[in-house]
Coordinates of C-alpha atoms and ligand atoms in Angstrom, one line a residue:
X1370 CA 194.3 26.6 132.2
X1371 CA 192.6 25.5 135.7
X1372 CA 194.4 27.5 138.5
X1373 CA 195.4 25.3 141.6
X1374 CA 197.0 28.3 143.4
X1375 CA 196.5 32.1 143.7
X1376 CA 198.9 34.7 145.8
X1377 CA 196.7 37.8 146.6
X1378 CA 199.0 41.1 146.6
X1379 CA 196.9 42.9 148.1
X1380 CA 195.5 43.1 152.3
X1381 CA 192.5 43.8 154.8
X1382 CA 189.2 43.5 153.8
X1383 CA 189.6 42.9 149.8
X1384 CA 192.6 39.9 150.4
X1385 CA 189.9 38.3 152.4
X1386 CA 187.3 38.8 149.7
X1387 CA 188.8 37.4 147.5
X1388 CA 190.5 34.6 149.3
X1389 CA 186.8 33.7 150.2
X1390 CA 185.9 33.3 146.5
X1391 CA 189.1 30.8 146.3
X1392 CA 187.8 29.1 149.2
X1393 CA 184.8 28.1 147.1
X1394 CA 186.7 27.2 143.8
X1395 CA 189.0 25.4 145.5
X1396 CA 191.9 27.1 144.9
X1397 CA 195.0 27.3 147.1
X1398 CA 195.8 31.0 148.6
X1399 CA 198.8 32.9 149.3
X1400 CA 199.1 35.9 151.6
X1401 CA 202.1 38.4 152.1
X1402 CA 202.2 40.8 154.5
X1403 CA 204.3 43.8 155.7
X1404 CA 205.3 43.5 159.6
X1405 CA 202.2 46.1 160.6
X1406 CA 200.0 43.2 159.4
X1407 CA 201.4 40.2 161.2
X1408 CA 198.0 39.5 163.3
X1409 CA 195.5 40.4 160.8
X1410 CA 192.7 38.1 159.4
X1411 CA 193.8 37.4 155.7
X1412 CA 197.2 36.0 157.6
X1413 CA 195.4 33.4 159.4
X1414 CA 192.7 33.2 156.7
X1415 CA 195.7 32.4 153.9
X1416 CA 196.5 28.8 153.3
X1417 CA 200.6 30.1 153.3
X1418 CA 202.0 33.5 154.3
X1419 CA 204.7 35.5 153.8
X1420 CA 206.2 38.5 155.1
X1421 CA 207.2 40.9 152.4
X1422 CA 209.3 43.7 154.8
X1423 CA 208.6 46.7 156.5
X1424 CA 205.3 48.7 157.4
X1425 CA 205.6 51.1 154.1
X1426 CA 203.5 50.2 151.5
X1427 CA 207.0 50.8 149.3
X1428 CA 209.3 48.1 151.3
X1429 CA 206.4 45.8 151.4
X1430 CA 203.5 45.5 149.1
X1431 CA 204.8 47.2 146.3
X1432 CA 207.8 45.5 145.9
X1433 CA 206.9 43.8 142.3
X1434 CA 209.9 41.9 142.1
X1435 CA 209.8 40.2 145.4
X1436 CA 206.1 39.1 145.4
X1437 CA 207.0 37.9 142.5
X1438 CA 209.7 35.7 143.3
X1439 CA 207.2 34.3 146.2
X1440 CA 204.6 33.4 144.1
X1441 CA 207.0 31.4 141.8
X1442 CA 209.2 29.8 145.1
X1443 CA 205.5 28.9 146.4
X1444 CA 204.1 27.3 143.2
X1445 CA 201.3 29.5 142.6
X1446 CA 199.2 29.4 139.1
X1447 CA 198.0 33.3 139.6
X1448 CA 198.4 36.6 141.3
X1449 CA 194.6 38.7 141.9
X1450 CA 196.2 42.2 142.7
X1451 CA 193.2 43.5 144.5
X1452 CA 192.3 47.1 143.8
X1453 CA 195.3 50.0 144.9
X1454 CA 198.6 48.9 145.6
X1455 CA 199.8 47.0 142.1
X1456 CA 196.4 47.0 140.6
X1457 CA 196.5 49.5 138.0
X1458 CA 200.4 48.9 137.4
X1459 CA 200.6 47.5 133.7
X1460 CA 204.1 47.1 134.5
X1461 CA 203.8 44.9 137.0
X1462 CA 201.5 42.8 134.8
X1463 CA 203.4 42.5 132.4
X1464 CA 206.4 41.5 134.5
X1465 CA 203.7 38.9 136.2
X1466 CA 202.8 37.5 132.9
X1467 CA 206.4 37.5 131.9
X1468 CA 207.2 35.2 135.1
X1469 CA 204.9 32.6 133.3
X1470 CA 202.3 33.7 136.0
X1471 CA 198.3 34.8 135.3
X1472 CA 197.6 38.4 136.1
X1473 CA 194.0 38.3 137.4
X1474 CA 192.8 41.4 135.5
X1475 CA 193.0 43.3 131.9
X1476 CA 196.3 43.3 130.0
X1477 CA 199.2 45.5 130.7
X1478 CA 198.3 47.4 127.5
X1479 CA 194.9 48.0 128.3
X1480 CA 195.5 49.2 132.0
X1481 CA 198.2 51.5 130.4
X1482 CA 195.5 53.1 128.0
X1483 CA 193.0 53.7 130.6
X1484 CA 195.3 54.7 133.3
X1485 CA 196.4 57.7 131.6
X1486 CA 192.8 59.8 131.4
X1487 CA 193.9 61.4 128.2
X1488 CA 195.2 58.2 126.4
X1489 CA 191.2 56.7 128.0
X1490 CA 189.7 59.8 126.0
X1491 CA 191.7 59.4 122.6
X1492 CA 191.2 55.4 123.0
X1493 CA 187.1 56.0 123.0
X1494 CA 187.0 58.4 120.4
X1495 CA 185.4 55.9 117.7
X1496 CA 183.4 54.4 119.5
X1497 CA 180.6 57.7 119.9
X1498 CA 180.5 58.1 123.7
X1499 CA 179.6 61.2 125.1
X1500 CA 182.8 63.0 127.0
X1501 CA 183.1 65.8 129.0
X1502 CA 183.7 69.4 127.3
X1503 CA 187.3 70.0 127.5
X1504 CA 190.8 69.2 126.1
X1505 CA 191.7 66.1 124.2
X1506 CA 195.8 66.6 124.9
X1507 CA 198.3 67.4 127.5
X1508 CA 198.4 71.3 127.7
X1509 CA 201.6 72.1 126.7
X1510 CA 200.9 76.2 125.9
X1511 CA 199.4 77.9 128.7
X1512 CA 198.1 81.1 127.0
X1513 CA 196.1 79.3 124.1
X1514 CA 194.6 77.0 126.8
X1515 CA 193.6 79.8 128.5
X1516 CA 191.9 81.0 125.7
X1517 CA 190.3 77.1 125.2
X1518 CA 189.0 77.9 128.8
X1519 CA 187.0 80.9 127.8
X1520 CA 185.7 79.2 125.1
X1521 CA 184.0 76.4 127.3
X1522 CA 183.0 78.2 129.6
X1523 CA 183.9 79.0 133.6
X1524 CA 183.9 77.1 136.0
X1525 CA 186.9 74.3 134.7
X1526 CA 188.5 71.8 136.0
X1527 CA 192.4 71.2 135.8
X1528 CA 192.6 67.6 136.1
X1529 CA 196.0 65.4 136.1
X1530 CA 196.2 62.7 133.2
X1531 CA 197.9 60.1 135.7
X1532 CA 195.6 61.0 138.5
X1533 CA 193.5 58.6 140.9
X1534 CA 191.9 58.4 144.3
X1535 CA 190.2 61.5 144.0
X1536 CA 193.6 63.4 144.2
X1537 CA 195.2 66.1 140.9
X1538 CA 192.3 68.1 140.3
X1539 CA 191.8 72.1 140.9
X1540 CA 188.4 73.9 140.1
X1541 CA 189.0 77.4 138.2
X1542 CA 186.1 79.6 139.0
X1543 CA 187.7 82.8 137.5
X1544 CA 190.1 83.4 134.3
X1545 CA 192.3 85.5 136.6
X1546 CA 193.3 82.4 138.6
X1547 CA 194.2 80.6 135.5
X1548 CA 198.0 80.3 135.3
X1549 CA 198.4 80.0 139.1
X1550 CA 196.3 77.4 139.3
X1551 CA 197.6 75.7 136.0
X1552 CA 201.5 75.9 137.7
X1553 CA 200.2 74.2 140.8
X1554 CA 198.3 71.7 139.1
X1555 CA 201.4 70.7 136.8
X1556 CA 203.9 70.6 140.2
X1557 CA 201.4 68.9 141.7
X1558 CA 200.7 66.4 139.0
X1559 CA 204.6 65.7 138.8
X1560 CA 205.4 65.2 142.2
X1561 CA 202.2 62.9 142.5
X1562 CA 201.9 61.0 139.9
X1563 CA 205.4 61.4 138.3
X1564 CA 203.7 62.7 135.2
X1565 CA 203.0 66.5 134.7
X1566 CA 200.3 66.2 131.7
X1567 CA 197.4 67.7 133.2
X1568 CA 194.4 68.7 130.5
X1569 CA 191.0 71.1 131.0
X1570 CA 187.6 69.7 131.7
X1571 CA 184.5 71.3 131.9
X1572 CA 183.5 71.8 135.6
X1573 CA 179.9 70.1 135.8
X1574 CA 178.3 71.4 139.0
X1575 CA 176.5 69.3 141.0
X1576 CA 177.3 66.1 139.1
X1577 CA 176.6 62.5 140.0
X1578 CA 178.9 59.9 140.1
X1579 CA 177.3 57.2 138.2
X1580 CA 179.5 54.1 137.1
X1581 CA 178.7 50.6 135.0
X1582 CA 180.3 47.3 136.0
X1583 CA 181.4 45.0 132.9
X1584 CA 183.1 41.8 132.4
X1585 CA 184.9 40.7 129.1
X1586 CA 186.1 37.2 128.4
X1587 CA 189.2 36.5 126.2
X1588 CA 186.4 35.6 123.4
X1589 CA 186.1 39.2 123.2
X1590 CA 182.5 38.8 124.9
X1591 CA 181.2 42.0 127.3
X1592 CA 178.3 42.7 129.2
X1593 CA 177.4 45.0 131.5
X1594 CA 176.2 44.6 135.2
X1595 CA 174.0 47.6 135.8
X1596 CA 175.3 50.6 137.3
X1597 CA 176.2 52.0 141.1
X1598 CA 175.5 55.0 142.3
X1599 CA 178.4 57.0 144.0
X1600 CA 177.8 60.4 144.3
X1601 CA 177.4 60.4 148.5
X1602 CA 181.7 61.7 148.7
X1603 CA 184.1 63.5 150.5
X1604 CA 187.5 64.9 149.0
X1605 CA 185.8 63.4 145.6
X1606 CA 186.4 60.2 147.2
X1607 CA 183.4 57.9 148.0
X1608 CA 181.5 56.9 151.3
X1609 CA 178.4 55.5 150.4
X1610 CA 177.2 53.7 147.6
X1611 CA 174.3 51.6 145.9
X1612 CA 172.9 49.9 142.7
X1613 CA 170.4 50.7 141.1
X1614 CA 170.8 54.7 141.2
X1615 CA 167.5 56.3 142.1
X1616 CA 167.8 58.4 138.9
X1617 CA 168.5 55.7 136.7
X1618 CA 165.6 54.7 134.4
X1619 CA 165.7 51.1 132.1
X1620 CA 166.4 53.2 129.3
X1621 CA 169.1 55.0 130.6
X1622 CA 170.8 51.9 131.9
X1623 CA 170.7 50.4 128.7
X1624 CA 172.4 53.7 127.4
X1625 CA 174.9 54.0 129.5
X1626 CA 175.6 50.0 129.6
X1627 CA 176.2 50.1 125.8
X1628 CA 178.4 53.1 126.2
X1629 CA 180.6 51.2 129.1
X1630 CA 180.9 48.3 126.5
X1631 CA 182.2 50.7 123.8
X1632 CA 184.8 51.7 126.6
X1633 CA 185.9 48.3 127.6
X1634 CA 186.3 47.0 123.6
X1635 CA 188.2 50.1 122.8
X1636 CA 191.1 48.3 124.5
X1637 CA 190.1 45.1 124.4
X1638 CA 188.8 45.3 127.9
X1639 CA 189.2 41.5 129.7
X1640 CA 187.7 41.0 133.2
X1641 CA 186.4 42.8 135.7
X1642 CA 186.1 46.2 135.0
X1643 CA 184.5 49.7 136.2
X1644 CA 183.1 52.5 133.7
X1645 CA 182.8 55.6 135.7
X1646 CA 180.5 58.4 134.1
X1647 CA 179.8 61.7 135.6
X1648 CA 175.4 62.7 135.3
X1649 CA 174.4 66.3 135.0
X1650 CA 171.3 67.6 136.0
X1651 CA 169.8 66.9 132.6
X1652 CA 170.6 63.6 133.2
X1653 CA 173.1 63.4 130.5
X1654 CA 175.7 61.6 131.0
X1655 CA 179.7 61.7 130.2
X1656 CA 182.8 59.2 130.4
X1657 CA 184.9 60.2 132.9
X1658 CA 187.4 57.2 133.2
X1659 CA 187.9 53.1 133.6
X1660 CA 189.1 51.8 136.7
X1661 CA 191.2 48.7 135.3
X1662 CA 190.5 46.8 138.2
X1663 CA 187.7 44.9 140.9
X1664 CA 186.2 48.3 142.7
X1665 CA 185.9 48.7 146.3
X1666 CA 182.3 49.0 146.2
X1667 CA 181.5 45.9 143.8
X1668 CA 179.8 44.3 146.4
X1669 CA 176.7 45.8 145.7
X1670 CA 176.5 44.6 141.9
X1671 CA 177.1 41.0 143.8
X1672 CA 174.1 41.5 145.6
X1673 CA 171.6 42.8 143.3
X1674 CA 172.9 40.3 140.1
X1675 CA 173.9 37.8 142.3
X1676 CA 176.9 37.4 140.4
X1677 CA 180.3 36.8 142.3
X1678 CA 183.3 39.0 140.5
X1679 CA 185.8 37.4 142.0
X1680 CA 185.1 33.7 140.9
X1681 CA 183.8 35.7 137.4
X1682 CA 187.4 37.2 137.3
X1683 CA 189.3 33.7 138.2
X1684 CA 186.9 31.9 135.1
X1685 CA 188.4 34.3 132.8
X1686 CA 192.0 34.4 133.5
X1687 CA 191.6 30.7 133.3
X1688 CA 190.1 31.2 129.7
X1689 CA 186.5 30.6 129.9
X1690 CA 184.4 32.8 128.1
X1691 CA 181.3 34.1 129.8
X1692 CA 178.8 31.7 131.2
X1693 CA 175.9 34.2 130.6
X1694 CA 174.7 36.6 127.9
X1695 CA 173.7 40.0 128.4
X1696 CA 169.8 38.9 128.4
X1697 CA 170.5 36.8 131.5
X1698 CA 171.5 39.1 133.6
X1699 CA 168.2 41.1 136.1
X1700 CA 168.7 43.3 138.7
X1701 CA 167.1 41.9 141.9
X1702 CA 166.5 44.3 144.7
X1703 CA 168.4 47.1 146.3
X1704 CA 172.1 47.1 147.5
X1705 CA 173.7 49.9 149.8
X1706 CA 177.4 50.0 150.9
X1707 CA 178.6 52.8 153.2
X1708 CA 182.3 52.6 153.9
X1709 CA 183.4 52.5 157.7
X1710 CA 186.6 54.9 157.5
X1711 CA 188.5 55.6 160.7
X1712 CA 187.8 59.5 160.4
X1713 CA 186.1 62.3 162.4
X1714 CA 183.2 63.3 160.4
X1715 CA 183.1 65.6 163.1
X1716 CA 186.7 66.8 162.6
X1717 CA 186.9 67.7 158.5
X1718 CA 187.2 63.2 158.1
X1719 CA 190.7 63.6 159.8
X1720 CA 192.1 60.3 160.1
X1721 CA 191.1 58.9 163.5
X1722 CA 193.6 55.8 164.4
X1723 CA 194.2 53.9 167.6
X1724 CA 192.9 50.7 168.7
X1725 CA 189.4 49.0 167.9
X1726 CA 188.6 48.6 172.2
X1727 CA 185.2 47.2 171.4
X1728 CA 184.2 45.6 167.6
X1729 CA 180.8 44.2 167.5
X1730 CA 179.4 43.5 163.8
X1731 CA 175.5 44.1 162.7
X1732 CA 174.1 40.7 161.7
X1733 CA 170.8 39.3 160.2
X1734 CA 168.9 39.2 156.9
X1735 CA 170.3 40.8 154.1
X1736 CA 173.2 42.2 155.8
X1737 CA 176.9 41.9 155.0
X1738 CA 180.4 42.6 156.4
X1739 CA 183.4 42.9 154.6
X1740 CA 186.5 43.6 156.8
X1741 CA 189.6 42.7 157.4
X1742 CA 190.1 43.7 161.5
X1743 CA 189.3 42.1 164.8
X1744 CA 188.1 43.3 168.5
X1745 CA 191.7 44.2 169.7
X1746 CA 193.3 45.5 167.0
X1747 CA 195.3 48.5 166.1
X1748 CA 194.8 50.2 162.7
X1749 CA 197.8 51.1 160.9
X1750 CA 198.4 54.4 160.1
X1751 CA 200.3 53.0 157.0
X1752 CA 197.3 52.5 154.8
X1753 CA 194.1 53.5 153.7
X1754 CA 192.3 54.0 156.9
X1755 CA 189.0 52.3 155.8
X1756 CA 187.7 49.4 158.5
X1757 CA 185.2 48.1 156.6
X1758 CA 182.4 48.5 154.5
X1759 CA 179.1 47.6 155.1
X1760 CA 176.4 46.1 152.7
X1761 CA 172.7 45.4 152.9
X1762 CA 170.5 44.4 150.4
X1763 CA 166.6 44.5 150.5
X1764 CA 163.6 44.0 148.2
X1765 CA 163.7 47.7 147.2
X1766 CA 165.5 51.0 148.0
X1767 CA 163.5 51.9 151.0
X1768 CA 164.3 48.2 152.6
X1769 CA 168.0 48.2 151.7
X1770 CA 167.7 52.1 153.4
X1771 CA 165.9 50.9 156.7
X1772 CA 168.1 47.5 157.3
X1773 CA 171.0 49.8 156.7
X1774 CA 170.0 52.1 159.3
X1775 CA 169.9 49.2 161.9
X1776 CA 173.1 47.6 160.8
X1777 CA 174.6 50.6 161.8
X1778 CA 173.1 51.3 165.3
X1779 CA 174.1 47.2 165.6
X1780 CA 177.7 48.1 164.7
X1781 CA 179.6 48.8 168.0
X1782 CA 182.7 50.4 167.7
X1783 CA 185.1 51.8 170.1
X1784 CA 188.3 53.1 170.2
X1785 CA 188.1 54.9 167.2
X1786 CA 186.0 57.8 165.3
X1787 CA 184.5 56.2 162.1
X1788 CA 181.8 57.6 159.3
X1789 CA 178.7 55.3 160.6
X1790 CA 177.3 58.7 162.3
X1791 CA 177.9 60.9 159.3
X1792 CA 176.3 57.8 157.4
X1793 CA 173.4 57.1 159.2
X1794 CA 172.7 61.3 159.1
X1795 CA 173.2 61.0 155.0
X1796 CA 171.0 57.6 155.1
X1797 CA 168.1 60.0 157.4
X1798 CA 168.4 62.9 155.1
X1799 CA 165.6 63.7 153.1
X1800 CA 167.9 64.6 149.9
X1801 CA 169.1 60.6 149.9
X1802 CA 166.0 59.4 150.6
X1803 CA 164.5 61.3 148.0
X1804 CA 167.1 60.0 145.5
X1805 CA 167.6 64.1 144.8
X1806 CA 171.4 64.0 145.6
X1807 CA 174.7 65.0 144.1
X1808 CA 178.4 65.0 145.1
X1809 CA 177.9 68.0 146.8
X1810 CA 175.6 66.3 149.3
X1811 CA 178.8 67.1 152.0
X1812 CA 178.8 71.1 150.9
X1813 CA 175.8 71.2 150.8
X1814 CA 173.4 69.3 153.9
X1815 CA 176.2 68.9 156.2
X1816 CA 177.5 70.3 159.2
X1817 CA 179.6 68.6 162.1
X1818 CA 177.2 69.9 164.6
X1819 CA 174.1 67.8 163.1
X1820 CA 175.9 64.5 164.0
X1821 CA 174.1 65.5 167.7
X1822 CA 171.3 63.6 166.5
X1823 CA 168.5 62.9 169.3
X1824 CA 167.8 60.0 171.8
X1825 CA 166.0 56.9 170.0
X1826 CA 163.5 55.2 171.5
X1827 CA 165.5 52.8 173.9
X1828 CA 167.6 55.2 174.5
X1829 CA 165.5 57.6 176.2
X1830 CA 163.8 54.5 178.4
X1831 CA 167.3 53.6 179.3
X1832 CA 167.7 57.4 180.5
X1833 CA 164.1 57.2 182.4
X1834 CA 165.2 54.2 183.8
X1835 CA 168.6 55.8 185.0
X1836 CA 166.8 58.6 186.7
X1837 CA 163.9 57.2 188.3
X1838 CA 166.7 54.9 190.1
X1839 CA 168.5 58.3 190.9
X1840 CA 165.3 59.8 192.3
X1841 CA 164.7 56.6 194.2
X1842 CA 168.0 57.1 195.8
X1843 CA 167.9 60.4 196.6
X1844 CA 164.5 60.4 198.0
X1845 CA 165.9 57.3 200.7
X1846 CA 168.6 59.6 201.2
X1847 CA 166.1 62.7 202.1
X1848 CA 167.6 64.6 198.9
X1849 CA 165.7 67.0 196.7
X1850 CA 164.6 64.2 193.6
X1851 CA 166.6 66.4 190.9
X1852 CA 169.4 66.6 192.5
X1853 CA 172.9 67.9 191.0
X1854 CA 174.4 64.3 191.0
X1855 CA 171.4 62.5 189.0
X1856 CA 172.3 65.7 186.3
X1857 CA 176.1 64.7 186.3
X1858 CA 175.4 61.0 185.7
X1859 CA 172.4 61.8 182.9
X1860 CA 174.9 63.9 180.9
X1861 CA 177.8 61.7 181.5
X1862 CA 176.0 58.9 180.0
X1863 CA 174.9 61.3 177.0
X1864 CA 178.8 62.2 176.3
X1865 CA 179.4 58.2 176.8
X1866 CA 176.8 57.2 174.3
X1867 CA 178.5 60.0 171.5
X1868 CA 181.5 57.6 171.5
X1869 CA 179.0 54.5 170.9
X1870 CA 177.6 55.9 167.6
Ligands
ADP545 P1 187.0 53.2 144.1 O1 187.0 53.9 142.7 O2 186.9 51.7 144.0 O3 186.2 53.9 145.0 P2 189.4 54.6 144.5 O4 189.5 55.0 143.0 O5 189.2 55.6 145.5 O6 188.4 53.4 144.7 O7 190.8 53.8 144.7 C1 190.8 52.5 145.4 C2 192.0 52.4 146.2 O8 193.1 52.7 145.5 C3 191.9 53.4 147.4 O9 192.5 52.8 148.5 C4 192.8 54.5 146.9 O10 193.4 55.2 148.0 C5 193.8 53.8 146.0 N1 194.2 54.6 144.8 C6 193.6 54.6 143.6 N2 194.3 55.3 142.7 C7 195.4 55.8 143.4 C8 196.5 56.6 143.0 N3 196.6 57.1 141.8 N4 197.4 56.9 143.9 C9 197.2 56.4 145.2 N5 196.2 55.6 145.6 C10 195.3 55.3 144.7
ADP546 P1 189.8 59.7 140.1 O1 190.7 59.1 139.1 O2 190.4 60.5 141.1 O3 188.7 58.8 140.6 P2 187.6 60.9 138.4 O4 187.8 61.5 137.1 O5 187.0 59.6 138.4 O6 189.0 60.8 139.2 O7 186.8 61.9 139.3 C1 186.6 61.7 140.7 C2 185.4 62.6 141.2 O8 185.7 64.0 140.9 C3 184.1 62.4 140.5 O9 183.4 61.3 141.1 C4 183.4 63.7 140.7 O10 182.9 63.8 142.0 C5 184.5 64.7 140.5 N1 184.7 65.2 139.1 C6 185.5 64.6 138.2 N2 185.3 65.3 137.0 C7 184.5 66.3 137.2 C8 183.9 67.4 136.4 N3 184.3 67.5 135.1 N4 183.1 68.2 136.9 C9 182.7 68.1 138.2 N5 183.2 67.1 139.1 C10 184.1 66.2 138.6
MG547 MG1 187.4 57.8 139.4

């Protein structure tokens, strides 16, 4: 069935994104927003709007029912659910497709299966994909658990079943903190997630966070779209990422795509759809879960497959199956994202909100800009704090790093902390650019104070400049050239520029 109209649960950056994609199809779009959204972009951007309540994500865009009952009042075809929010909320799909509206994404029953971790693991089991050491079931007896810890071996990792977003999971370095942990991790788990099960991984050290992008149509047809390379995180959540991975040989890819398409036909996977593996040093590599769902960082699979997941995810709700095979597909180039959060790298990534005083994007070849906020605006403390993540693509890794270096000294933002610093030190760093990185890269090259990066080039002219006037000044006035006030001014411009970066 052709859709004709789409309401996009969903708001910022990734409503726009895939509005955008609409745009092209020539599809009809429908925004809601809660009242903290009012002014922003996918509003105006949205061929109809409505207001769905209150500032809390509860009262506004979760309220399944109600966005619902919009999209039905406002004739749409579809809803696209975005990624967080409803997007991993097989009930809500199901109460979607019961409406006699598309979902645009897996069925409920397969975002069930993968959204539990455990239910993932048992789903995979015959289809010979390498897992992590650990538990298969919810730990229901704590002393013979214990005992399954010894056996693989300290380090573990308690890990909640129903977990996400990098949150319900507590290393164990030592047996002794073993039931402590185990209690926390089960409250934890409960309050969370509203579901205790929490089960025992083996705690890799030093992993990477490698993950493979697939689309299945309703023909039961999968490929795979290479893999991206995450492992640049904080609070195991990421901040930069980029396809191809540095470590990832032709071989490998072809490895850990076929295992990625053994994940998504264990439940019948249809859509768009992310694989996420975890790499050891060996380079072996281990299903850790599937995100049900488009990813925040999909962009760069667009730009190295040139493949659009959005218009690939609209095809196959309608029922098309795949216009391309598996041999078609060639990665071109080298994509990098970093994610613009509103956080102090300087202060632990503390959420840093207030207005955005000054907002200047980067622009030229090969660079691109999805957000979802303009000059002027306020960012809510309501949701994810992220402003906007920021792409480039070049011929090959070192390109894609150099162009992203200059997007970011283009970006201007003021107002507000962000990551750009901490990611133009990680971009810098000899560990990234030598593609010899983990998820420790924080712990392990990082330190607040190293964000004091010294003067580029025109800096340091503009600072020449800045003092020769001073001396000029002073010498007409009969002062001594290095006079206290040409100091004051020189490192009043220094503490000025800190905020510019
Ligand atoms: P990605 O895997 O695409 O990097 P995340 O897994 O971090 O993204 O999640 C994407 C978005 O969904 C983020 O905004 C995150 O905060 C939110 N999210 C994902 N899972 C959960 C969860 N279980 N609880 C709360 N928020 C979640
Ligand atoms: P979430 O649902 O929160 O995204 P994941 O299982 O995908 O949870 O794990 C998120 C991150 O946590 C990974 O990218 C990795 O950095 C870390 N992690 C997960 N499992 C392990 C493990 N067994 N050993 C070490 N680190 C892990
Ligand atoms: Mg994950």
């Amino acid at each position: 069935m052709k859709i004709k109209k789409v309401l996009i649960a969903n708001r910022g950056e990734i409503a726009l994104r895939i509005m955008r994609s609409c745009k092209e199809m020539g599809i009809a779009t429908v925004a809601v927003y809660s009242e903290a959204d009012k002014f922003s972009p996918h509003v105006t951007y949205a061929d109809e709007a409505y207001l769905v309540g209150p500032p809390p994500s509860s009262e506004s865009y979760l309220r399944e029912d109600y966005l619902i009952e919009i999209a039905k009042k406002s004739g749409t075809d579809a809803i696209h659910p975005g990624y967080g929010f409803l997007s991993e909320n097989a009930r809500f799909a199901k109460k979607v497709s019961d409406a006699g509206l598309i979902f645009i994404g897996p069925s409920p029953e397969a975002i069930e299966v993968m959204g539990s971790k455990l239910a993932a693991k048992a789903a995979v089991a015959q289809y010979d994909i390498p897992l992590v050491p650990g538990t298969e079931e919810a730990i229901t007896d704590i002393p013979a658990a214990k005992v399954l810890a010894e056996q693989i071996g300290y380090p573990i990792l308690i890990k909640a079943s129903a977990g996400g977003g990098g949150k319900g999971m507590r290393v164990v370095e030592i047996p002794d903190d073993f039931e402590e942990q185990m209690d926390r991790a089960v409250s934890e788990a409960t309050s969370s997630f509203g579901d205790g099960s929490v089960f025992i991984e083996k705690f890799i050290n030093s992993p990477r966070h490698i993950e493979i992008q697939v689309l299945g149509d309703q023909q039961g047809n999968v490929v795979y779209l290479f893999e991206r390379e995450c492992s640049v995180q904080r609070r195991h959540q990421k901040v930069i990422e980029e396809a191809p991975s540095a470590v990832v040989d032709a071989e490998k890819r072809r490895k850990m795509g076929e295992a990625a398409i053994g994940v998504a036909k264990s439940c019948n996977y249809q859509g768009a759809g992310t694989v996420e593996f975890i790499m050891d040093e060996q380079l072996n590599f281990y299903f850790l879960e599937m995100n049900t769902r488009l990813q925040v960082e999909h962009p760069v699979t667009e730009e190295i497959t040139g493949v659009d997941l959005v218009k690939e995810q609209i095809l196959i709700a309608e029922g098309n199956s795949l216009s391309f095979k598996q041999e078609d597909l060639k990665i071109n180039g080298h994509s990098l994202e970093v994610r613009v959060y509103a956080e102090d790298p300087k202060n632990n990534f503390l959420p840093d909100i207030g207005k955005l005083s000054t907002y200047k994007r980067p622009q030229g070849v090969g660079i691109r800009v999805d957000d979802g906020f303009e000059e002027g605006m306020d960012i809510p403390i309501y949701y994810d704090p992220m402003i906007a993540k920021l792409i480039t693509h070049g011929k090959d890794r070192n390109e894609a790093i150099r162009r992203m270096i200059r997007a970011i000294d283009e970006f201007e933002i003021v107002g507000i902390e962000t990551t750009l610093s901490f990611c133009k030190f990680v971009l810098q760093h000899d560990a990234f650019t030598s593609g010899n990185f983990d998820t420790k890269f924080v712990e392990k090259h990082f330190k607040p104070e190293l964000l004091n990066e010294p003067l580029s080039v025109e800096e340091e002219k503009i600072l020449a400049l800045l003092a020769s006037k001073l001396s000029k000044e002073a010498k007409s006035a009969h002062l001594p050239s290095n006079s206290g006030s040409s100091e004051i001014k020189e490192s009043a411009w220094r503490r000025n520029r800190q905020h510019l970066s």
